[in-house]
């Protein structure tokens, strides 16, 4: 991600943001509320169109055609998004589909995977995030923690090159946070490439390869986790961290 | 001859009319629904002027009395040099008129869906059309089933207006028999019975959709309890 800027109604939310996530790495994005973390994440898969700058996924530019000017057609943009997983703060499961259907929907109808294969893979993924027994339930009966684990399985089912997490535990009761973080920790250990916006400092410290701290739309610090938490370089980061200790 | 016997002797005419009614209704309701699905997609995702124009046409259509619309198509358009036979005019009237109403129902229901679901669909690689077909539209139908069912029944009843533009459907058949033998009560009772029967079948279908919606937590009752 290079020099990405984005404004809403004249207010600059992202300013010349650069971000590099190497394959297999987990990068945590921290920052105060309203600093532009969600917008940053949503620019990566073009849910928000940046005003300037460019975003490359495994070397291919998203949202813009090869000529660098014209918009990517719907179909091509969709194909690129299929390679980027996303897990939402408010889960955003599809309520008319059962758990297993939520997980197989995109592999079957976006990737064109055979139904049997998609179901087999989905069952394994649900097992892996610990909700195999909820296979045929509908989302409205699940707890928040279960919903979010379905959300993670749904993203994984696409075999993405990177997964974006936007505060995946912020809408959860404290006792449910652990189960979601455990699933994410396992993914990070397997070498999944992840960009995580979170307020879970202990998790960020333990799991991340790098911490990116943003404030008012600017990347203020970019450090290894120990360095960031133990020796923040800037006053803004120190102030931010003081609220969590 | 007994009045009911007269009707019995003309059963082929009445059943023929009933069959025409069913064809008019069935084809029109399905076509209107398909058309309305496309209309709603155009309103919600079409480029700026296009979506607004479609919306305007839909609103204009809904404000028209159906009978006058049918008259206009059958008796009015020939003066502009456009001539349809009665069936064609009838189909066009039913399909476009009810598509406008279906579209309004679907559009209003869409406004109640969380935007997050559509975002999740996009993030998982759905094109706009596939997202609509697989994620949005099924939910619109489930959530709006009772209201859509109501509109389908209105569509059935509106086929009766087509007797006035000379379509030989159920009302026209009943009318023809009653005026020949002067048995209006019996003839119309039979027609009403057949309309009722069809409506009850529609209601049964809607109820099944309602059960499906409830099973998924999308029904009205459950939604109300959860709030
Ligand atoms: N669609 C939008 N239209 C207008 N303003 C927006 C929009 N999305 C975000 N903003 C504004 O941009 C700023 C950054 O929002 P963003 O959601 O990226 O912050 P955040 O860092 O994710 O905050 P939080 O921690 O509360 O989720 C906020 O001031 C917000 O009000
Ligand atoms: Mg946010």
GROMACS .gro file of C-alpha atoms and ligand atoms in nm:
model
  504
    1UNK     CA    1   0.000   0.000   0.000
    2UNK     CA    2   0.159   0.322  -0.116
    3UNK     CA    3   0.070   0.682  -0.032
    4UNK     CA    4  -0.297   0.610   0.014
    5UNK     CA    5  -0.513   0.910   0.097
    6UNK     CA    6  -0.885   0.924   0.151
    7UNK     CA    7  -1.126   1.201   0.251
    8UNK     CA    8  -1.491   1.196   0.347
    9UNK     CA    9  -1.674   1.519   0.274
   10UNK     CA   10  -1.351   1.716   0.268
   11UNK     CA   11  -1.213   1.569   0.589
   12UNK     CA   12  -0.891   1.377   0.540
   13UNK     CA   13  -0.923   1.039   0.706
   14UNK     CA   14  -0.608   0.881   0.560
   15UNK     CA   15  -0.299   1.081   0.468
   16UNK     CA   16  -0.034   0.930   0.247
   17UNK     CA   17  -0.049   0.600   0.429
   18UNK     CA   18   0.208   0.339   0.334
   19UNK     CA   19   0.183  -0.016   0.459
   20UNK     CA   20   0.368  -0.329   0.366
   21UNK     CA   21   0.262  -0.671   0.476
   22UNK     CA   22   0.498  -0.949   0.384
   23UNK     CA   23   0.368  -1.293   0.301
   24UNK     CA   24   0.299  -1.495   0.615
   25UNK     CA   25   0.317  -1.196   0.846
   26UNK     CA   26   0.067  -1.064   1.094
   27UNK     CA   27   0.049  -0.688   1.119
   28UNK     CA   28  -0.163  -0.524   1.387
   29UNK     CA   29  -0.300  -0.178   1.328
   30UNK     CA   30  -0.355   0.017   1.648
   31UNK     CA   31  -0.483   0.365   1.702
   32UNK     CA   32  -0.745   0.572   1.877
   33UNK     CA   33  -1.109   0.563   1.775
   34UNK     CA   34  -1.173   0.756   1.455
   35UNK     CA   35  -0.809   0.750   1.352
   36UNK     CA   36  -0.891   0.579   1.022
   37UNK     CA   37  -0.814   0.215   1.098
   38UNK     CA   38  -1.134   0.076   0.945
   39UNK     CA   39  -1.101   0.304   0.646
   40UNK     CA   40  -0.746   0.180   0.593
   41UNK     CA   41  -0.861  -0.180   0.597
   42UNK     CA   42  -1.159  -0.110   0.370
   43UNK     CA   43  -0.932   0.059   0.118
   44UNK     CA   44  -0.724  -0.257   0.090
   45UNK     CA   45  -1.013  -0.451  -0.065
   46UNK     CA   46  -1.164  -0.146  -0.230
   47UNK     CA   47  -1.482  -0.136  -0.022
   48UNK     CA   48  -1.369   0.225   0.005
   49UNK     CA   49  -1.207   0.380  -0.298
   50UNK     CA   50  -0.896   0.580  -0.204
   51UNK     CA   51  -0.864   0.930  -0.347
   52UNK     CA   52  -0.500   0.870  -0.435
   53UNK     CA   53  -0.223   0.620  -0.389
   54UNK     CA   54  -0.218   0.257  -0.489
   55UNK     CA   55  -0.269  -0.082  -0.335
   56UNK     CA   56  -0.104  -0.396  -0.463
   57UNK     CA   57  -0.207  -0.746  -0.372
   58UNK     CA   58   0.074  -0.989  -0.450
   59UNK     CA   59   0.203  -0.739  -0.703
   60UNK     CA   60  -0.130  -0.672  -0.878
   61UNK     CA   61  -0.296  -0.336  -0.840
   62UNK     CA   62  -0.654  -0.345  -0.713
   63UNK     CA   63  -0.940  -0.121  -0.824
   64UNK     CA   64  -0.763   0.030  -1.121
   65UNK     CA   65  -0.692  -0.114  -1.463
   66UNK     CA   66  -0.342  -0.178  -1.587
   67UNK     CA   67  -0.338   0.165  -1.757
   68UNK     CA   68  -0.352   0.312  -1.405
   69UNK     CA   69  -0.649   0.538  -1.474
   70UNK     CA   70  -0.976   0.365  -1.554
   71UNK     CA   71  -1.181   0.175  -1.300
   72UNK     CA   72  -1.158  -0.197  -1.279
   73UNK     CA   73  -1.475  -0.362  -1.411
   74UNK     CA   74  -1.702  -0.518  -1.150
   75UNK     CA   75  -1.605  -0.871  -1.246
   76UNK     CA   76  -1.233  -0.815  -1.227
   77UNK     CA   77  -1.259  -0.630  -0.896
   78UNK     CA   78  -1.464  -0.919  -0.759
   79UNK     CA   79  -1.195  -1.163  -0.869
   80UNK     CA   80  -0.933  -0.968  -0.679
   81UNK     CA   81  -1.148  -0.937  -0.371
   82UNK     CA   82  -1.196  -1.311  -0.373
   83UNK     CA   83  -0.827  -1.338  -0.285
   84UNK     CA   84  -0.861  -1.107   0.016
   85UNK     CA   85  -1.051  -1.239   0.317
   86UNK     CA   86  -1.232  -1.006   0.553
   87UNK     CA   87  -1.373  -1.053   0.901
   88UNK     CA   88  -1.605  -0.783   1.032
   89UNK     CA   89  -1.668  -0.633   1.371
   90UNK     CA   90  -2.042  -0.694   1.335
   91UNK     CA   91  -1.993  -1.042   1.179
   92UNK     CA   92  -2.214  -0.971   0.876
   93UNK     CA   93  -2.312  -1.333   0.830
   94UNK     CA   94  -2.583  -1.396   0.573
   95UNK     CA   95  -2.889  -1.467   0.786
   96UNK     CA   96  -3.087  -1.665   0.530
   97UNK     CA   97  -2.812  -1.926   0.504
   98UNK     CA   98  -2.719  -2.189   0.760
   99UNK     CA   99  -2.369  -2.197   0.908
  100UNK     CA  100  -2.241  -2.446   0.654
  101UNK     CA  101  -2.408  -2.257   0.368
  102UNK     CA  102  -2.247  -1.933   0.485
  103UNK     CA  103  -1.911  -2.102   0.452
  104UNK     CA  104  -1.975  -2.275   0.117
  105UNK     CA  105  -2.165  -1.992  -0.054
  106UNK     CA  106  -1.870  -1.797  -0.190
  107UNK     CA  107  -1.649  -2.097  -0.277
  108UNK     CA  108  -1.933  -2.247  -0.482
  109UNK     CA  109  -2.070  -1.933  -0.643
  110UNK     CA  110  -1.757  -1.721  -0.670
  111UNK     CA  111  -1.477  -1.974  -0.713
  112UNK     CA  112  -1.696  -2.228  -0.891
  113UNK     CA  113  -1.594  -2.506  -0.656
  114UNK     CA  114  -1.788  -2.833  -0.675
  115UNK     CA  115  -2.051  -2.857  -0.401
  116UNK     CA  116  -1.915  -3.176  -0.242
  117UNK     CA  117  -1.568  -3.037  -0.224
  118UNK     CA  118  -1.687  -2.707  -0.076
  119UNK     CA  119  -1.892  -2.885   0.188
  120UNK     CA  120  -1.603  -3.112   0.282
  121UNK     CA  121  -1.368  -2.819   0.320
  122UNK     CA  122  -1.625  -2.614   0.511
  123UNK     CA  123  -1.680  -2.895   0.759
  124UNK     CA  124  -1.307  -2.915   0.824
  125UNK     CA  125  -1.284  -2.539   0.873
  126UNK     CA  126  -1.580  -2.533   1.112
  127UNK     CA  127  -1.416  -2.814   1.306
  128UNK     CA  128  -1.096  -2.617   1.315
  129UNK     CA  129  -1.258  -2.305   1.462
  130UNK     CA  130  -1.446  -2.526   1.704
  131UNK     CA  131  -1.807  -2.502   1.588
  132UNK     CA  132  -1.851  -2.821   1.390
  133UNK     CA  133  -2.164  -2.907   1.583
  134UNK     CA  134  -2.337  -2.583   1.470
  135UNK     CA  135  -2.314  -2.686   1.107
  136UNK     CA  136  -2.687  -2.663   1.031
  137UNK     CA  137  -2.785  -2.382   1.267
  138UNK     CA  138  -2.894  -2.044   1.137
  139UNK     CA  139  -2.691  -1.740   1.240
  140UNK     CA  140  -2.959  -1.587   1.461
  141UNK     CA  141  -2.925  -1.866   1.721
  142UNK     CA  142  -2.547  -1.831   1.756
  143UNK     CA  143  -2.362  -1.638   2.023
  144UNK     CA  144  -2.139  -1.353   1.911
  145UNK     CA  145  -1.826  -1.562   1.956
  146UNK     CA  146  -1.973  -1.843   1.748
  147UNK     CA  147  -2.085  -1.599   1.479
  148UNK     CA  148  -1.739  -1.454   1.455
  149UNK     CA  149  -1.582  -1.798   1.425
  150UNK     CA  150  -1.820  -1.870   1.138
  151UNK     CA  151  -1.703  -1.540   0.991
  152UNK     CA  152  -1.344  -1.658   1.014
  153UNK     CA  153  -1.427  -1.997   0.860
  154UNK     CA  154  -1.616  -1.819   0.581
  155UNK     CA  155  -1.312  -1.607   0.501
  156UNK     CA  156  -1.075  -1.906   0.519
  157UNK     CA  157  -1.293  -2.109   0.283
  158UNK     CA  158  -1.188  -1.880   0.000
  159UNK     CA  159  -0.824  -1.974   0.052
  160UNK     CA  160  -0.729  -1.606   0.064
  161UNK     CA  161  -0.379  -1.471   0.032
  162UNK     CA  162  -0.442  -1.231   0.316
  163UNK     CA  163  -0.720  -1.183   0.572
  164UNK     CA  164  -0.827  -0.845   0.703
  165UNK     CA  165  -0.974  -0.835   1.053
  166UNK     CA  166  -1.162  -0.522   1.159
  167UNK     CA  167  -1.194  -0.530   1.537
  168UNK     CA  168  -1.316  -0.889   1.530
  169UNK     CA  169  -1.370  -0.903   1.906
  170UNK     CA  170  -1.505  -0.555   1.978
  171UNK     CA  171  -1.870  -0.657   1.961
  172UNK     CA  172  -1.821  -0.956   2.191
  173UNK     CA  173  -1.878  -1.009   2.560
  174UNK     CA  174  -1.544  -1.038   2.742
  175UNK     CA  175  -1.580  -1.410   2.806
  176UNK     CA  176  -1.629  -1.477   2.433
  177UNK     CA  177  -1.325  -1.281   2.319
  178UNK     CA  178  -1.085  -1.560   2.407
  179UNK     CA  179  -1.234  -1.819   2.172
  180UNK     CA  180  -1.207  -1.586   1.871
  181UNK     CA  181  -0.855  -1.478   1.956
  182UNK     CA  182  -0.754  -1.842   1.993
  183UNK     CA  183  -0.876  -1.914   1.640
  184UNK     CA  184  -0.684  -1.614   1.509
  185UNK     CA  185  -0.370  -1.709   1.698
  186UNK     CA  186  -0.378  -2.053   1.540
  187UNK     CA  187  -0.404  -1.896   1.196
  188UNK     CA  188  -0.110  -1.665   1.257
  189UNK     CA  189   0.098  -1.960   1.369
  190UNK     CA  190   0.013  -2.146   1.050
  191UNK     CA  191   0.159  -1.861   0.854
  192UNK     CA  192  -0.157  -1.694   0.728
  193UNK     CA  193  -0.097  -1.336   0.620
  194UNK     CA  194  -0.312  -1.114   0.839
  195UNK     CA  195  -0.385  -0.746   0.894
  196UNK     CA  196  -0.561  -0.701   1.225
  197UNK     CA  197  -0.725  -0.389   1.360
  198UNK     CA  198  -0.772  -0.452   1.729
  199UNK     CA  199  -0.788  -0.306   2.074
  200UNK     CA  200  -0.663  -0.631   2.231
  201UNK     CA  201  -0.315  -0.519   2.326
  202UNK     CA  202  -0.200  -0.847   2.476
  203UNK     CA  203  -0.302  -1.028   2.158
  204UNK     CA  204  -0.132  -0.773   1.935
  205UNK     CA  205   0.186  -0.800   2.134
  206UNK     CA  206   0.196  -1.176   2.136
  207UNK     CA  207   0.088  -1.255   1.781
  208UNK     CA  208   0.204  -0.967   1.560
  209UNK     CA  209   0.522  -0.949   1.362
  210UNK     CA  210   0.479  -0.576   1.338
  211UNK     CA  211   0.269  -0.304   1.498
  212UNK     CA  212   0.149  -0.008   1.296
  213UNK     CA  213   0.021   0.279   1.504
  214UNK     CA  214  -0.194   0.534   1.328
  215UNK     CA  215  -0.338   0.857   1.454
  216UNK     CA  216  -0.545   1.112   1.261
  217UNK     CA  217  -0.493   0.922   0.941
  218UNK     CA  218  -0.111   0.913   0.956
  219UNK     CA  219   0.116   0.623   1.031
  220UNK     CA  220   0.290   0.748   1.341
  221UNK     CA  221   0.494   0.444   1.438
  222UNK     CA  222   0.586   0.115   1.285
  223UNK     CA  223   0.778  -0.122   1.508
  224UNK     CA  224   0.826  -0.474   1.629
  225UNK     CA  225   0.573  -0.544   1.907
  226UNK     CA  226   0.815  -0.553   2.201
  227UNK     CA  227   0.974  -0.229   2.092
  228UNK     CA  228   0.638  -0.061   2.042
  229UNK     CA  229   0.489  -0.163   2.374
  230UNK     CA  230   0.806  -0.119   2.582
  231UNK     CA  231   0.970   0.179   2.411
  232UNK     CA  232   0.713   0.379   2.211
  233UNK     CA  233   0.897   0.651   2.021
  234UNK     CA  234   0.632   0.919   2.009
  235UNK     CA  235   0.429   1.106   2.265
  236UNK     CA  236   0.107   1.012   2.085
  237UNK     CA  237   0.181   0.641   2.108
  238UNK     CA  238   0.278   0.672   2.474
  239UNK     CA  239  -0.045   0.855   2.546
  240UNK     CA  240  -0.246   0.594   2.356
  241UNK     CA  241  -0.081   0.305   2.540
  242UNK     CA  242  -0.120   0.466   2.881
  243UNK     CA  243  -0.496   0.414   2.845
  244UNK     CA  244  -0.449   0.039   2.830
  245UNK     CA  245  -0.232  -0.010   3.137
  246UNK     CA  246  -8.424  -2.615  -1.617
  247UNK     CA  247  -8.267  -2.550  -1.277
  248UNK     CA  248  -8.030  -2.248  -1.260
  249UNK     CA  249  -7.738  -2.459  -1.142
  250UNK     CA  250  -7.806  -2.702  -1.422
  251UNK     CA  251  -7.772  -2.422  -1.674
  252UNK     CA  252  -7.436  -2.342  -1.526
  253UNK     CA  253  -7.336  -2.709  -1.533
  254UNK     CA  254  -7.426  -2.726  -1.900
  255UNK     CA  255  -7.199  -2.430  -1.965
  256UNK     CA  256  -6.919  -2.567  -1.752
  257UNK     CA  257  -6.680  -2.582  -2.046
  258UNK     CA  258  -6.717  -2.216  -2.108
  259UNK     CA  259  -6.668  -2.130  -1.740
  260UNK     CA  260  -6.373  -2.366  -1.698
  261UNK     CA  261  -6.226  -2.231  -2.020
  262UNK     CA  262  -6.252  -1.883  -1.873
  263UNK     CA  263  -6.097  -2.006  -1.551
  264UNK     CA  264  -5.810  -2.158  -1.744
  265UNK     CA  265  -5.751  -1.828  -1.924
  266UNK     CA  266  -5.754  -1.650  -1.589
  267UNK     CA  267  -5.495  -1.891  -1.452
  268UNK     CA  268  -5.272  -1.848  -1.754
  269UNK     CA  269  -5.301  -1.469  -1.745
  270UNK     CA  270  -5.237  -1.464  -1.375
  271UNK     CA  271  -4.959  -1.724  -1.359
  272UNK     CA  272  -4.755  -1.590  -1.647
  273UNK     CA  273  -4.805  -1.229  -1.541
  274UNK     CA  274  -4.723  -1.281  -1.174
  275UNK     CA  275  -4.400  -1.464  -1.254
  276UNK     CA  276  -4.296  -1.224  -1.528
  277UNK     CA  277  -4.386  -0.925  -1.311
  278UNK     CA  278  -4.173  -1.060  -1.028
  279UNK     CA  279  -3.874  -1.117  -1.256
  280UNK     CA  280  -3.914  -0.773  -1.407
  281UNK     CA  281  -3.944  -0.613  -1.064
  282UNK     CA  282  -3.623  -0.786  -0.951
  283UNK     CA  283  -3.438  -0.622  -1.237
  284UNK     CA  284  -3.607  -0.288  -1.171
  285UNK     CA  285  -3.497  -0.292  -0.809
  286UNK     CA  286  -3.142  -0.383  -0.906
  287UNK     CA  287  -3.141  -0.091  -1.151
  288UNK     CA  288  -3.278   0.149  -0.889
  289UNK     CA  289  -3.027   0.045  -0.626
  290UNK     CA  290  -2.713  -0.006  -0.831
  291UNK     CA  291  -2.775   0.162  -1.167
  292UNK     CA  292  -2.581   0.469  -1.271
  293UNK     CA  293  -2.709   0.801  -1.147
  294UNK     CA  294  -2.968   0.922  -1.399
  295UNK     CA  295  -3.081   0.573  -1.500
  296UNK     CA  296  -3.177   0.457  -1.152
  297UNK     CA  297  -3.373   0.774  -1.089
  298UNK     CA  298  -3.561   0.752  -1.418
  299UNK     CA  299  -3.661   0.392  -1.344
  300UNK     CA  300  -3.779   0.498  -1.000
  301UNK     CA  301  -3.989   0.773  -1.155
  302UNK     CA  302  -4.152   0.537  -1.402
  303UNK     CA  303  -4.233   0.292  -1.122
  304UNK     CA  304  -4.391   0.564  -0.910
  305UNK     CA  305  -4.592   0.694  -1.203
  306UNK     CA  306  -4.721   0.345  -1.277
  307UNK     CA  307  -4.830   0.285  -0.919
  308UNK     CA  308  -5.040   0.599  -0.922
  309UNK     CA  309  -5.241   0.481  -1.223
  310UNK     CA  310  -5.575   0.302  -1.181
  311UNK     CA  311  -5.527  -0.040  -1.335
  312UNK     CA  312  -5.846  -0.027  -1.540
  313UNK     CA  313  -5.751   0.299  -1.709
  314UNK     CA  314  -5.406   0.161  -1.780
  315UNK     CA  315  -5.558  -0.144  -1.950
  316UNK     CA  316  -5.797   0.081  -2.145
  317UNK     CA  317  -5.508   0.299  -2.251
  318UNK     CA  318  -5.307   0.006  -2.384
  319UNK     CA  319  -5.598  -0.152  -2.570
  320UNK     CA  320  -5.816   0.137  -2.682
  321UNK     CA  321  -5.580   0.433  -2.652
  322UNK     CA  322  -5.260   0.323  -2.821
  323UNK     CA  323  -5.417   0.243  -3.159
  324UNK     CA  324  -5.465   0.616  -3.206
  325UNK     CA  325  -5.086   0.638  -3.197
  326UNK     CA  326  -5.067   0.356  -3.447
  327UNK     CA  327  -4.974   0.089  -3.192
  328UNK     CA  328  -5.218  -0.198  -3.192
  329UNK     CA  329  -5.215  -0.499  -2.956
  330UNK     CA  330  -5.462  -0.783  -2.948
  331UNK     CA  331  -5.658  -0.814  -2.623
  332UNK     CA  332  -5.436  -1.085  -2.473
  333UNK     CA  333  -5.114  -0.904  -2.548
  334UNK     CA  334  -5.250  -0.580  -2.406
  335UNK     CA  335  -5.370  -0.774  -2.101
  336UNK     CA  336  -5.032  -0.934  -2.042
  337UNK     CA  337  -4.846  -0.607  -2.082
  338UNK     CA  338  -5.083  -0.430  -1.845
  339UNK     CA  339  -5.067  -0.698  -1.575
  340UNK     CA  340  -4.693  -0.752  -1.596
  341UNK     CA  341  -4.579  -0.392  -1.595
  342UNK     CA  342  -4.837  -0.270  -1.344
  343UNK     CA  343  -4.767  -0.538  -1.087
  344UNK     CA  344  -4.393  -0.525  -1.149
  345UNK     CA  345  -4.411  -0.164  -1.028
  346UNK     CA  346  -4.582  -0.273  -0.708
  347UNK     CA  347  -4.352  -0.571  -0.652
  348UNK     CA  348  -4.056  -0.342  -0.710
  349UNK     CA  349  -4.176  -0.097  -0.449
  350UNK     CA  350  -4.217  -0.380  -0.197
  351UNK     CA  351  -3.870  -0.519  -0.269
  352UNK     CA  352  -3.708  -0.177  -0.267
  353UNK     CA  353  -3.861  -0.091   0.067
  354UNK     CA  354  -3.756  -0.425   0.214
  355UNK     CA  355  -3.402  -0.383   0.087
  356UNK     CA  356  -3.377  -0.059   0.283
  357UNK     CA  357  -3.424  -0.263   0.603
  358UNK     CA  358  -3.131  -0.501   0.534
  359UNK     CA  359  -2.804  -0.419   0.706
  360UNK     CA  360  -2.546  -0.283   0.464
  361UNK     CA  361  -2.287  -0.510   0.624
  362UNK     CA  362  -2.423  -0.819   0.451
  363UNK     CA  363  -2.374  -0.666   0.109
  364UNK     CA  364  -2.026  -0.558   0.208
  365UNK     CA  365  -1.945  -0.907   0.324
  366UNK     CA  366  -2.065  -1.038  -0.012
  367UNK     CA  367  -1.846  -0.792  -0.201
  368UNK     CA  368  -1.551  -0.869   0.022
  369UNK     CA  369  -1.595  -1.238  -0.060
  370UNK     CA  370  -1.574  -1.173  -0.431
  371UNK     CA  371  -1.935  -1.153  -0.543
  372UNK     CA  372  -2.009  -0.939  -0.846
  373UNK     CA  373  -2.297  -0.698  -0.800
  374UNK     CA  374  -2.538  -0.921  -0.987
  375UNK     CA  375  -2.440  -1.241  -0.807
  376UNK     CA  376  -2.458  -1.066  -0.471
  377UNK     CA  377  -2.808  -0.952  -0.555
  378UNK     CA  378  -2.920  -1.292  -0.677
  379UNK     CA  379  -2.768  -1.503  -0.402
  380UNK     CA  380  -2.761  -1.280  -0.094
  381UNK     CA  381  -3.004  -0.990  -0.128
  382UNK     CA  382  -3.301  -1.114  -0.333
  383UNK     CA  383  -3.364  -1.438  -0.136
  384UNK     CA  384  -3.381  -1.235   0.182
  385UNK     CA  385  -3.611  -0.978   0.028
  386UNK     CA  386  -3.852  -1.252  -0.076
  387UNK     CA  387  -3.842  -1.424   0.264
  388UNK     CA  388  -3.883  -1.104   0.460
  389UNK     CA  389  -4.153  -0.955   0.239
  390UNK     CA  390  -4.342  -1.280   0.176
  391UNK     CA  391  -4.675  -1.173   0.332
  392UNK     CA  392  -4.678  -0.840   0.150
  393UNK     CA  393  -4.569  -0.996  -0.178
  394UNK     CA  394  -4.841  -1.261  -0.138
  395UNK     CA  395  -5.096  -0.989  -0.092
  396UNK     CA  396  -4.984  -0.825  -0.414
  397UNK     CA  397  -4.998  -1.156  -0.598
  398UNK     CA  398  -5.363  -1.190  -0.495
  399UNK     CA  399  -5.434  -0.840  -0.620
  400UNK     CA  400  -5.272  -0.944  -0.947
  401UNK     CA  401  -5.512  -1.238  -0.966
  402UNK     CA  402  -5.811  -1.015  -0.909
  403UNK     CA  403  -5.694  -0.757  -1.161
  404UNK     CA  404  -5.722  -1.018  -1.434
  405UNK     CA  405  -6.098  -0.967  -1.401
  406UNK     CA  406  -6.064  -0.612  -1.537
  407UNK     CA  407  -5.941  -0.758  -1.863
  408UNK     CA  408  -6.297  -0.877  -1.939
  409UNK     CA  409  -6.361  -0.514  -2.024
  410UNK     CA  410  -6.098  -0.518  -2.298
  411UNK     CA  411  -6.263  -0.834  -2.441
  412UNK     CA  412  -6.032  -1.098  -2.293
  413UNK     CA  413  -6.244  -1.415  -2.245
  414UNK     CA  414  -6.135  -1.494  -1.890
  415UNK     CA  415  -6.338  -1.617  -1.593
  416UNK     CA  416  -6.531  -1.297  -1.523
  417UNK     CA  417  -6.616  -1.258  -1.891
  418UNK     CA  418  -6.737  -1.619  -1.909
  419UNK     CA  419  -6.953  -1.586  -1.597
  420UNK     CA  420  -7.087  -1.260  -1.727
  421UNK     CA  421  -7.176  -1.410  -2.063
  422UNK     CA  422  -7.365  -1.701  -1.908
  423UNK     CA  423  -7.553  -1.485  -1.660
  424UNK     CA  424  -7.668  -1.231  -1.918
  425UNK     CA  425  -7.791  -1.498  -2.154
  426UNK     CA  426  -8.002  -1.684  -1.893
  427UNK     CA  427  -8.031  -1.409  -1.635
  428UNK     CA  428  -7.880  -1.602  -1.345
  429UNK     CA  429  -7.637  -1.340  -1.210
  430UNK     CA  430  -7.627  -1.474  -0.853
  431UNK     CA  431  -7.537  -1.830  -0.939
  432UNK     CA  432  -7.293  -1.740  -1.216
  433UNK     CA  433  -7.101  -1.491  -1.009
  434UNK     CA  434  -7.098  -1.715  -0.701
  435UNK     CA  435  -6.925  -1.981  -0.908
  436UNK     CA  436  -6.672  -1.726  -1.036
  437UNK     CA  437  -6.607  -1.599  -0.684
  438UNK     CA  438  -6.558  -1.956  -0.564
  439UNK     CA  439  -6.293  -2.014  -0.826
  440UNK     CA  440  -6.113  -1.689  -0.739
  441UNK     CA  441  -6.124  -1.790  -0.372
  442UNK     CA  442  -5.982  -2.131  -0.445
  443UNK     CA  443  -5.690  -1.980  -0.632
  444UNK     CA  444  -5.630  -1.721  -0.360
  445UNK     CA  445  -5.621  -1.992  -0.097
  446UNK     CA  446  -5.356  -2.179  -0.293
  447UNK     CA  447  -5.152  -1.860  -0.309
  448UNK     CA  448  -5.193  -1.809   0.064
  449UNK     CA  449  -5.076  -2.164   0.132
  450UNK     CA  450  -4.764  -2.097  -0.071
  451UNK     CA  451  -4.698  -1.773   0.114
  452UNK     CA  452  -4.741  -1.952   0.445
  453UNK     CA  453  -4.470  -2.196   0.345
  454UNK     CA  454  -4.235  -1.908   0.269
  455UNK     CA  455  -4.329  -1.765   0.606
  456UNK     CA  456  -4.230  -2.088   0.780
  457UNK     CA  457  -3.898  -2.090   0.599
  458UNK     CA  458  -3.839  -1.730   0.703
  459UNK     CA  459  -3.919  -1.809   1.063
  460UNK     CA  460  -3.688  -2.107   1.068
  461UNK     CA  461  -3.407  -1.875   0.966
  462UNK     CA  462  -3.501  -1.611   1.219
  463UNK     CA  463  -3.621  -1.374   0.947
  464UNK     CA  464  -3.992  -1.395   1.022
  465UNK     CA  465  -4.191  -1.108   1.159
  466UNK     CA  466  -4.274  -1.279   1.486
  467UNK     CA  467  -3.920  -1.373   1.576
  468UNK     CA  468  -3.784  -1.040   1.464
  469UNK     CA  469  -4.032  -0.865   1.690
  470UNK     CA  470  -3.942  -1.083   1.988
  471UNK     CA  471  -3.570  -1.032   1.945
  472UNK     CA  472  -3.590  -0.653   1.950
  473LIG     N1  473  -1.857   0.647   0.494
  473LIG     C1  474  -1.812   0.751   0.568
  473LIG     N2  475  -1.864   0.874   0.545
  473LIG     C2  476  -1.819   0.981   0.616
  473LIG     N3  477  -1.727   0.975   0.711
  473LIG     C3  478  -1.673   0.855   0.739
  473LIG     C4  479  -1.713   0.736   0.669
  473LIG     N4  480  -1.643   0.633   0.717
  473LIG     C5  481  -1.562   0.683   0.813
  473LIG     N5  482  -1.580   0.815   0.827
  473LIG     C6  483  -1.505   0.903   0.918
  473LIG     O1  484  -1.368   0.878   0.902
  473LIG     C7  485  -1.302   0.880   1.026
  473LIG     C8  486  -1.224   0.751   1.043
  473LIG     O2  487  -1.315   0.644   1.054
  473LIG     P1  488  -1.271   0.495   1.078
  473LIG     O3  489  -1.395   0.414   1.086
  473LIG     O4  490  -1.173   0.456   0.974
  473LIG     O5  491  -1.201   0.503   1.219
  473LIG     P2  492  -1.150   0.385   1.311
  473LIG     O6  493  -1.008   0.415   1.339
  473LIG     O7  494  -1.183   0.256   1.251
  473LIG     O8  495  -1.233   0.408   1.444
  473LIG     P3  496  -1.293   0.298   1.545
  473LIG     O9  497  -1.179   0.253   1.632
  473LIG    O10  498  -1.393   0.375   1.623
  473LIG    O11  499  -1.354   0.189   1.464
  473LIG     C9  500  -1.407   0.901   1.131
  473LIG    O12  501  -1.401   1.037   1.170
  473LIG    C10  502  -1.536   0.870   1.064
  473LIG    O13  503  -1.638   0.949   1.114
  474LIG    MG1  504  -1.325   0.097   1.299
   0.00000   0.00000   0.00000
